[in-house]
Tab-separated table of C-alpha atoms and ligand atoms in Angstrom:
chain	number	residue	atom	x	y	z
A	1	UNK	CA	64.068	201.351	55.918
A	2	UNK	CA	60.758	199.601	55.473
A	3	UNK	CA	59.689	197.570	58.512
A	4	UNK	CA	58.979	194.521	56.409
A	5	UNK	CA	62.611	194.149	55.432
A	6	UNK	CA	62.934	191.941	58.527
A	7	UNK	CA	60.658	189.364	56.941
A	8	UNK	CA	62.071	189.539	53.437
A	9	UNK	CA	65.624	189.253	54.685
A	10	UNK	CA	64.716	185.712	55.738
A	11	UNK	CA	65.334	184.468	52.235
A	12	UNK	CA	66.615	180.928	52.423
A	13	UNK	CA	70.321	180.398	52.726
A	14	UNK	CA	72.198	178.493	50.099
A	15	UNK	CA	71.580	175.166	51.754
A	16	UNK	CA	73.988	172.484	50.664
A	17	UNK	CA	72.269	169.124	50.307
A	18	UNK	CA	73.924	167.661	53.342
A	19	UNK	CA	72.361	170.368	55.520
A	20	UNK	CA	68.890	169.483	54.317
A	21	UNK	CA	69.211	165.869	55.396
A	22	UNK	CA	70.465	167.000	58.819
A	23	UNK	CA	66.880	168.082	59.419
A	24	UNK	CA	64.876	165.274	61.083
A	25	UNK	CA	61.627	166.342	59.425
A	26	UNK	CA	63.184	166.306	55.986
A	27	UNK	CA	64.505	162.811	56.716
A	28	UNK	CA	61.028	161.731	57.816
A	29	UNK	CA	59.574	163.090	54.570
A	30	UNK	CA	62.191	161.203	52.538
A	31	UNK	CA	61.358	158.030	54.466
A	32	UNK	CA	57.673	158.361	53.605
A	33	UNK	CA	58.060	157.243	49.981
A	34	UNK	CA	59.271	153.638	50.193
A	35	UNK	CA	56.480	152.254	52.416
A	36	UNK	CA	53.879	154.162	50.390
A	37	UNK	CA	54.826	153.154	46.856
A	38	UNK	CA	51.657	151.123	46.328
A	39	UNK	CA	49.534	154.106	47.397
A	40	UNK	CA	51.355	156.262	44.838
A	41	UNK	CA	50.906	153.600	42.129
A	42	UNK	CA	47.192	153.332	42.929
A	43	UNK	CA	46.699	157.104	42.661
A	44	UNK	CA	48.561	157.103	39.351
A	45	UNK	CA	46.273	154.395	37.939
A	46	UNK	CA	43.163	156.172	39.250
A	47	UNK	CA	44.155	159.511	37.746
A	48	UNK	CA	45.185	157.973	34.414
A	49	UNK	CA	41.776	156.305	34.094
A	50	UNK	CA	40.031	159.695	34.180
A	51	UNK	CA	40.257	161.018	30.603
A	52	UNK	CA	41.947	164.403	30.199
A	53	UNK	CA	41.934	165.282	26.481
A	54	UNK	CA	43.181	168.728	25.492
A	55	UNK	CA	40.775	171.413	26.770
A	56	UNK	CA	38.825	168.792	28.748
A	57	UNK	CA	40.822	168.413	31.941
A	58	UNK	CA	38.073	169.387	34.427
A	59	UNK	CA	37.108	165.901	35.597
A	60	UNK	CA	40.702	164.933	36.326
A	61	UNK	CA	41.305	168.324	37.944
A	62	UNK	CA	38.461	167.703	40.413
A	63	UNK	CA	40.081	164.476	41.679
A	64	UNK	CA	43.535	166.037	41.921
A	65	UNK	CA	42.009	168.913	43.870
A	66	UNK	CA	40.486	166.466	46.334
A	67	UNK	CA	43.752	164.550	46.736
A	68	UNK	CA	45.834	167.691	47.296
A	69	UNK	CA	43.245	168.785	49.860
A	70	UNK	CA	43.648	165.422	51.625
A	71	UNK	CA	47.361	166.255	51.867
A	72	UNK	CA	46.468	169.279	53.967
A	73	UNK	CA	46.872	171.959	51.310
A	74	UNK	CA	44.559	174.916	50.708
A	75	UNK	CA	43.421	174.076	47.172
A	76	UNK	CA	41.656	176.070	44.486
A	77	UNK	CA	41.014	175.730	40.776
A	78	UNK	CA	41.787	178.927	38.880
A	79	UNK	CA	39.641	180.245	36.051
A	80	UNK	CA	41.618	178.484	33.329
A	81	UNK	CA	41.335	175.096	35.123
A	82	UNK	CA	44.696	174.760	36.907
A	83	UNK	CA	44.621	173.044	40.307
A	84	UNK	CA	46.680	175.020	42.842
A	85	UNK	CA	47.445	173.722	46.340
A	86	UNK	CA	49.303	175.981	48.741
A	87	UNK	CA	51.760	174.921	51.424
A	88	UNK	CA	52.348	178.195	53.198
A	89	UNK	CA	55.927	179.060	54.017
A	90	UNK	CA	57.351	181.353	56.658
A	91	UNK	CA	57.929	183.823	53.830
A	92	UNK	CA	54.663	184.118	51.919
A	93	UNK	CA	56.082	186.766	49.629
A	94	UNK	CA	58.235	184.280	47.792
A	95	UNK	CA	56.879	181.299	45.922
A	96	UNK	CA	58.287	178.085	44.540
A	97	UNK	CA	56.025	176.212	42.114
A	98	UNK	CA	56.140	172.465	41.569
A	99	UNK	CA	53.967	171.543	38.602
A	100	UNK	CA	52.758	168.441	36.768
A	101	UNK	CA	50.497	168.864	33.763
A	102	UNK	CA	47.027	167.310	33.850
A	103	UNK	CA	46.320	166.978	30.157
A	104	UNK	CA	47.039	164.178	27.722
A	105	UNK	CA	47.263	164.113	23.926
A	106	UNK	CA	44.513	161.497	23.668
A	107	UNK	CA	41.125	162.437	22.211
A	108	UNK	CA	37.815	161.742	23.975
A	109	UNK	CA	36.796	158.097	23.675
A	110	UNK	CA	40.338	156.695	23.974
A	111	UNK	CA	40.414	153.551	26.126
A	112	UNK	CA	42.411	154.663	29.162
A	113	UNK	CA	41.930	151.531	31.284
A	114	UNK	CA	45.153	150.745	33.144
A	115	UNK	CA	46.523	147.209	32.826
A	116	UNK	CA	48.803	146.210	35.680
A	117	UNK	CA	51.410	143.493	35.690
A	118	UNK	CA	53.627	143.588	38.771
A	119	UNK	CA	55.281	146.998	38.907
A	120	UNK	CA	54.387	147.690	35.286
A	121	UNK	CA	51.308	149.621	34.219
A	122	UNK	CA	50.135	150.133	30.653
A	123	UNK	CA	47.662	152.804	29.498
A	124	UNK	CA	47.667	155.935	27.346
A	125	UNK	CA	48.954	158.776	29.540
A	126	UNK	CA	50.226	156.513	32.345
A	127	UNK	CA	53.710	157.987	32.174
A	128	UNK	CA	53.047	161.363	30.505
A	129	UNK	CA	51.842	162.609	32.794
A	130	UNK	CA	50.245	160.123	35.204
A	131	UNK	CA	53.655	159.616	36.797
A	132	UNK	CA	54.214	163.361	37.238
A	133	UNK	CA	50.804	163.989	38.813
A	134	UNK	CA	51.179	160.958	41.120
A	135	UNK	CA	54.602	162.233	42.247
A	136	UNK	CA	53.136	165.693	42.881
A	137	UNK	CA	50.543	164.151	45.211
A	138	UNK	CA	53.194	162.025	46.920
A	139	UNK	CA	55.432	165.044	47.559
A	140	UNK	CA	52.562	166.901	49.214
A	141	UNK	CA	51.720	163.838	51.311
A	142	UNK	CA	55.308	163.291	52.429
A	143	UNK	CA	55.682	166.919	53.529
A	144	UNK	CA	52.363	166.770	55.396
A	145	UNK	CA	53.316	163.494	57.106
A	146	UNK	CA	56.654	164.895	58.269
A	147	UNK	CA	55.265	168.356	59.235
A	148	UNK	CA	57.818	170.123	57.068
A	149	UNK	CA	57.283	173.869	57.001
A	150	UNK	CA	59.088	175.514	54.096
A	151	UNK	CA	60.732	178.907	54.242
A	152	UNK	CA	59.246	180.071	50.943
A	153	UNK	CA	55.654	179.146	50.106
A	154	UNK	CA	55.365	176.083	47.854
A	155	UNK	CA	52.522	175.864	45.323
A	156	UNK	CA	51.616	172.371	44.122
A	157	UNK	CA	50.182	172.905	40.660
A	158	UNK	CA	48.529	170.500	38.265
A	159	UNK	CA	48.135	172.572	35.144
A	160	UNK	CA	46.088	172.374	31.972
A	161	UNK	CA	47.142	172.772	28.351
A	162	UNK	CA	50.730	171.553	28.234
A	163	UNK	CA	50.324	169.351	25.170
A	164	UNK	CA	50.077	170.521	21.555
A	165	UNK	CA	47.398	173.088	20.880
A	166	UNK	CA	47.106	173.745	24.606
A	167	UNK	CA	50.157	175.900	23.882
A	168	UNK	CA	51.242	175.932	27.562
A	169	UNK	CA	48.215	178.028	28.502
A	170	UNK	CA	48.046	176.619	32.040
A	171	UNK	CA	51.643	177.498	32.875
A	172	UNK	CA	51.272	180.890	31.183
A	173	UNK	CA	48.384	181.650	33.573
A	174	UNK	CA	50.363	180.494	36.627
A	175	UNK	CA	53.369	182.623	35.758
A	176	UNK	CA	51.064	185.543	35.021
A	177	UNK	CA	49.317	185.274	38.406
A	178	UNK	CA	52.417	184.860	40.570
A	179	UNK	CA	55.068	186.562	38.489
A	180	UNK	CA	56.244	189.073	41.099
A	181	UNK	CA	56.653	186.487	43.854
A	182	UNK	CA	57.753	183.524	41.749
A	183	UNK	CA	61.331	182.449	42.522
A	184	UNK	CA	61.532	179.044	40.865
A	185	UNK	CA	59.497	176.448	38.979
A	186	UNK	CA	60.140	172.695	39.090
A	187	UNK	CA	58.189	170.783	36.431
A	188	UNK	CA	57.552	167.048	36.826
A	189	UNK	CA	56.945	165.563	33.399
A	190	UNK	CA	57.100	161.871	32.548
A	191	UNK	CA	59.301	159.230	34.126
A	192	UNK	CA	63.000	158.777	34.827
A	193	UNK	CA	65.781	160.510	36.728
A	194	UNK	CA	68.354	160.611	33.939
A	195	UNK	CA	67.909	164.204	32.800
A	196	UNK	CA	67.319	167.773	33.818
A	197	UNK	CA	65.870	170.102	31.212
A	198	UNK	CA	67.383	173.549	31.715
A	199	UNK	CA	67.165	174.778	28.129
A	200	UNK	CA	63.842	175.620	26.603
A	201	UNK	CA	63.509	174.775	22.948
A	202	UNK	CA	61.712	177.581	21.161
A	203	UNK	CA	59.111	176.599	18.607
A	204	UNK	CA	56.389	178.114	16.475
A	205	UNK	CA	53.525	176.561	14.582
A	206	UNK	CA	52.256	178.381	11.564
A	207	UNK	CA	49.455	177.919	9.103
A	208	UNK	CA	49.573	179.335	5.609
A	209	UNK	CA	46.292	179.740	3.747
A	210	UNK	CA	45.983	180.609	0.063
A	211	UNK	CA	42.536	181.246	-1.417
A	212	UNK	CA	41.151	181.949	-4.865
A	213	UNK	CA	37.839	181.945	-6.728
A	214	UNK	CA	37.903	178.237	-7.638
A	215	UNK	CA	36.337	176.828	-10.775
A	216	UNK	CA	36.130	174.062	-13.361
A	217	UNK	CA	39.291	172.239	-14.411
A	218	UNK	CA	38.443	172.524	-18.139
A	219	UNK	CA	36.329	175.613	-18.641
A	220	UNK	CA	38.204	177.779	-16.127
A	221	UNK	CA	41.677	176.597	-17.051
A	222	UNK	CA	44.141	179.430	-16.674
A	223	UNK	CA	42.597	180.741	-13.472
A	224	UNK	CA	45.182	181.060	-10.642
A	225	UNK	CA	45.202	177.884	-8.550
A	226	UNK	CA	45.814	178.015	-4.739
A	227	UNK	CA	47.333	174.515	-4.686
A	228	UNK	CA	49.750	175.439	-7.470
A	229	UNK	CA	50.708	178.542	-5.509
A	230	UNK	CA	51.170	176.566	-2.302
A	231	UNK	CA	53.357	174.021	-4.085
A	232	UNK	CA	55.475	176.822	-5.555
A	233	UNK	CA	55.770	178.413	-2.085
A	234	UNK	CA	56.603	175.088	-0.422
A	235	UNK	CA	59.370	174.254	-2.853
A	236	UNK	CA	60.940	177.637	-2.161
A	237	UNK	CA	60.590	177.208	1.597
A	238	UNK	CA	62.114	173.734	1.827
A	239	UNK	CA	65.187	175.074	0.073
A	240	UNK	CA	65.718	177.595	2.877
A	241	UNK	CA	69.111	177.107	4.505
A	242	UNK	CA	69.008	176.513	8.258
A	243	UNK	CA	72.079	176.417	10.492
A	244	UNK	CA	73.264	173.194	12.144
A	245	UNK	CA	74.299	175.359	15.065
A	246	UNK	CA	72.256	176.833	16.610
A	247	UNK	CA	70.248	173.769	15.628
A	248	UNK	CA	67.187	174.851	13.677
A	249	UNK	CA	64.543	172.654	12.075
A	250	UNK	CA	61.343	172.923	10.056
A	251	UNK	CA	58.630	170.475	9.157
A	252	UNK	CA	55.846	170.744	6.618
A	253	UNK	CA	53.463	168.638	8.648
A	254	UNK	CA	50.017	168.941	7.122
A	255	UNK	CA	48.728	170.015	3.752
A	256	UNK	CA	45.071	170.308	2.817
A	257	UNK	CA	42.930	171.749	0.087
A	258	UNK	CA	40.737	171.112	-2.888
A	259	UNK	CA	37.396	169.407	-3.243
A	260	UNK	CA	37.739	167.162	-6.292
A	261	UNK	CA	40.212	166.227	-8.990
A	262	UNK	CA	38.368	168.149	-11.697
A	263	UNK	CA	37.897	171.385	-9.730
A	264	UNK	CA	40.275	174.288	-9.452
A	265	UNK	CA	40.443	174.529	-5.653
A	266	UNK	CA	39.309	177.634	-3.805
A	267	UNK	CA	41.782	177.106	-1.006
A	268	UNK	CA	44.965	175.344	0.100
A	269	UNK	CA	46.441	175.157	3.606
A	270	UNK	CA	49.814	174.226	4.980
A	271	UNK	CA	50.854	173.685	8.608
A	272	UNK	CA	54.500	174.170	9.452
A	273	UNK	CA	56.398	173.518	12.686
A	274	UNK	CA	59.670	175.388	13.181
A	275	UNK	CA	62.102	174.931	16.082
A	276	UNK	CA	65.395	176.418	17.045
A	277	UNK	CA	67.937	176.784	19.795
A	278	UNK	CA	67.895	180.454	18.859
A	279	UNK	CA	64.910	182.803	18.977
A	280	UNK	CA	66.557	184.893	16.225
A	281	UNK	CA	66.760	181.942	13.848
A	282	UNK	CA	63.107	181.214	14.558
A	283	UNK	CA	62.134	184.740	13.638
A	284	UNK	CA	64.272	184.532	10.511
A	285	UNK	CA	62.617	181.262	9.485
A	286	UNK	CA	59.133	182.603	10.116
A	287	UNK	CA	59.828	185.580	7.824
A	288	UNK	CA	61.291	183.200	5.242
A	289	UNK	CA	58.010	181.274	5.261
A	290	UNK	CA	56.011	184.471	4.703
A	291	UNK	CA	58.328	185.552	1.890
A	292	UNK	CA	58.039	182.143	0.221
A	293	UNK	CA	54.234	182.280	0.392
A	294	UNK	CA	54.252	185.764	-1.150
A	295	UNK	CA	56.656	184.618	-3.866
A	296	UNK	CA	54.680	181.438	-4.602
A	297	UNK	CA	51.456	183.414	-4.941
A	298	UNK	CA	53.202	185.935	-7.196
A	299	UNK	CA	54.665	183.182	-9.416
A	300	UNK	CA	51.256	181.589	-9.786
A	301	UNK	CA	49.591	184.908	-10.606
A	302	UNK	CA	52.350	185.725	-13.115
A	303	UNK	CA	51.807	182.461	-14.928
A	304	UNK	CA	48.015	182.528	-14.787
A	305	UNK	CA	46.705	182.485	-18.334
A	306	UNK	CA	43.594	184.455	-17.513
A	307	UNK	CA	43.848	186.965	-14.697
A	308	UNK	CA	40.369	188.266	-15.323
A	309	UNK	CA	39.164	185.128	-13.574
A	310	UNK	CA	40.235	186.427	-10.185
A	311	UNK	CA	43.242	186.611	-7.962
A	312	UNK	CA	44.751	184.787	-5.038
A	313	UNK	CA	44.723	185.942	-1.421
A	314	UNK	CA	47.033	184.629	1.244
A	315	UNK	CA	47.678	184.811	4.976
A	316	UNK	CA	50.048	183.215	7.450
A	317	UNK	CA	48.794	182.704	10.990
A	318	UNK	CA	50.651	181.810	14.151
A	319	UNK	CA	48.886	178.768	15.669
A	320	UNK	CA	51.183	178.470	18.640
A	321	UNK	CA	54.449	179.700	20.010
A	322	UNK	CA	56.687	178.366	22.738
A	323	UNK	CA	59.330	180.857	23.735
A	324	UNK	CA	62.905	179.762	24.376
A	325	UNK	CA	65.189	180.449	27.297
A	326	UNK	CA	67.933	178.945	29.379
A	327	UNK	CA	68.636	178.467	33.068
A	328	UNK	CA	71.977	180.070	33.974
A	329	UNK	CA	74.510	177.359	34.815
A	330	UNK	CA	75.277	179.055	38.141
A	331	UNK	CA	71.633	179.234	39.229
A	332	UNK	CA	70.654	178.166	42.736
A	333	UNK	CA	67.958	175.923	41.313
A	334	UNK	CA	70.454	173.886	39.331
A	335	UNK	CA	72.718	173.741	42.401
A	336	UNK	CA	69.760	172.406	44.420
A	337	UNK	CA	69.092	169.734	41.776
A	338	UNK	CA	72.767	168.722	41.680
A	339	UNK	CA	72.858	168.496	45.481
A	340	UNK	CA	69.702	166.344	45.400
A	341	UNK	CA	71.287	164.095	42.754
A	342	UNK	CA	74.300	163.645	44.985
A	343	UNK	CA	72.232	162.699	48.028
A	344	UNK	CA	70.165	160.086	46.178
A	345	UNK	CA	73.202	158.818	44.245
A	346	UNK	CA	71.868	159.843	40.856
A	347	UNK	CA	73.564	161.251	37.773
A	348	UNK	CA	71.690	163.354	35.258
A	349	UNK	CA	72.482	165.115	32.021
A	350	UNK	CA	71.386	168.561	30.887
A	351	UNK	CA	68.740	168.541	28.177
A	352	UNK	CA	67.049	170.979	25.851
A	353	UNK	CA	63.364	170.363	25.342
A	354	UNK	CA	59.981	171.994	24.982
A	355	UNK	CA	58.090	171.799	28.291
A	356	UNK	CA	56.073	173.878	30.735
A	357	UNK	CA	59.448	175.266	31.907
A	358	UNK	CA	59.669	177.244	28.626
A	359	UNK	CA	57.363	179.920	29.991
A	360	UNK	CA	59.233	180.840	33.194
A	361	UNK	CA	62.626	180.389	31.485
A	362	UNK	CA	61.628	182.778	28.703
A	363	UNK	CA	60.918	185.430	31.355
A	364	UNK	CA	64.158	184.912	33.235
A	365	UNK	CA	62.537	182.961	36.088
A	366	UNK	CA	64.555	179.926	37.209
A	367	UNK	CA	62.911	176.691	36.048
A	368	UNK	CA	63.716	173.075	35.271
A	369	UNK	CA	61.782	170.069	34.061
A	370	UNK	CA	62.631	166.628	35.439
A	371	UNK	CA	61.178	163.127	35.304
A	372	UNK	CA	59.206	161.825	38.260
A	373	UNK	CA	61.206	158.588	38.676
A	374	UNK	CA	60.592	154.995	37.639
A	375	UNK	CA	60.813	154.222	33.942
A	376	UNK	CA	58.460	154.501	31.025
A	377	UNK	CA	58.075	154.552	27.282
A	378	UNK	CA	55.725	154.887	24.343
A	379	UNK	CA	54.646	158.397	25.312
A	380	UNK	CA	51.777	159.717	23.157
A	381	UNK	CA	50.995	156.169	21.949
A	382	UNK	CA	48.289	153.701	22.957
A	383	UNK	CA	51.058	151.332	24.162
A	384	UNK	CA	52.404	153.819	26.696
A	385	UNK	CA	53.817	152.092	29.810
A	386	UNK	CA	55.283	152.922	33.179
A	387	UNK	CA	57.334	150.786	35.554
A	388	UNK	CA	57.362	151.958	39.160
A	389	UNK	CA	60.508	150.028	40.150
A	390	UNK	CA	62.841	152.477	41.884
A	391	UNK	CA	60.418	155.391	41.595
A	392	UNK	CA	61.215	156.564	45.126
A	393	UNK	CA	64.584	157.856	43.850
A	394	UNK	CA	62.768	160.252	41.534
A	395	UNK	CA	60.438	161.470	44.257
A	396	UNK	CA	63.266	161.974	46.772
A	397	UNK	CA	65.257	163.837	44.144
A	398	UNK	CA	62.295	166.114	43.432
A	399	UNK	CA	61.601	166.675	47.132
A	400	UNK	CA	65.204	167.593	47.917
A	401	UNK	CA	65.365	169.922	44.927
A	402	UNK	CA	62.192	171.732	45.942
A	403	UNK	CA	63.224	172.046	49.588
A	404	UNK	CA	66.702	173.075	48.482
A	405	UNK	CA	65.206	176.067	46.719
A	406	UNK	CA	62.312	176.818	49.107
A	407	UNK	CA	64.405	176.389	52.245
A	408	UNK	CA	63.061	174.739	55.378
A	409	UNK	CA	61.869	176.664	58.441
A	410	UNK	CA	63.614	176.203	61.772
A	411	UNK	CA	62.401	173.204	63.794
A	412	UNK	CA	60.268	175.289	66.136
A	413	UNK	CA	58.237	176.896	63.384
A	414	UNK	CA	55.654	174.290	62.681
B	501	ZN	ZN1	54.219	165.668	29.332
C-alpha cells in the first residue's frame, strides 16, 4: 500500500448543493458578487478594449495575468500564450480547470472602444468573450475574499486560440500539460445562464487545391482546366447524401482561382466546412470530398482535348479539426451544475456546440461550457453587446459548479 494513498483518498465527496451553501466561506464568496458588479463591469470593458485578434493575444494576456495575480493566484503564461493562475487545493494531484478564452475573431485595427449606456455595453468582443474573462477574474476574487480553500487544485485559465483558425490550440496545450491530473474543465464562453453545453460538435475544415499548367484561353484551348475540374468535383460533392440523424452538414464556403477571364487558370481552391454529431459521419464525408476531387479531376482530364498540354494535380488538406465527444449524463460535473442551477433558481437546457470543451470531452475528460451570466448578442459582429443586468446569477452558478466538483476543504484548512 503506497503511503500517499492517504492523500489521494481525500477525493471530494459527492457534495449536494445544499451542503456547499452550509459552508460560511462559500456563502461569503457568493455574497461577494452583488456589491462588486461595477468592478466586474469595469474589468470587462478594460479587457475588451485591449485588442486580441487571432494569434495576437499577448497584450490582453499580460493584463489578465496581472489581474489574476491581484486575486492572490500564482500566475504564469505558458509557452503558447495561455494565462494560468493556480489556487492550490488540499489535493494538488487533482486539478479542476475553469477557462475563458482570450481571443476574438476581430482583425487588428478593429475599433474596440466600449460604449456604455446604463448596464449595457457595446463593442466587438464585449460578450464573446469579455464577459467570460471578466467572470473568471470575479470568481478568483470572490474565492480570495472569502478565503475558500478548495479540495482539488483549481486552475484559472485564460486561453488563446479558441476562435476559427486558432483551432483550440490553447485548450489543447492545457489538456496536454495537465492531462494526468485533470478531473474536470468548466468553460465560460459568452453570456447567459440558459444552457449547458455537454456535447461537443465535431467539425473539420478542408481545403482542396487543383493545379495545372495554365495557358491562353484561345491558343491553349483543350488544356485541362483546374476551375473546370473543381466545378465538376463540387457538383459531385454537393450531391452527397448526409443523414438528418446524426445531424451532419457541409458548406462550400470559399472558392478561389484564376487570374483573368482570358487565361486558363493554373490553380483553383475550395474551402469546405463539415460538421456532424457523429465522428464516423465526419470521416465518411471527408473521404467523399477526396473521392469527388479525384473524380472531378479525372472527368476533366478525360474530356481534355489536348493532353499533351499537361495534366492536373490535386491535394486535399485538413485546415482544422475539432474532435467530438459527450459528457456522460450521470457525470459528477453535470450533477454539480444541476445542483448549482437549483441553488440559484436557474433552469438550463443541454446543448451541442463547438467550444473549448471539445478537447477534454474528446479525450473522455469531464467538461462543460456555460455562459457567464447577463445577456448579450451580435457575437462576431461589430454591433456586439452585453447587458450586465442579473449577471451575478451566472457567476454564482459558475462558482457553485466549480466548487461542487473541486470540493471545499474543511474550515480549519485555510
Ligand atoms: Zn467564444
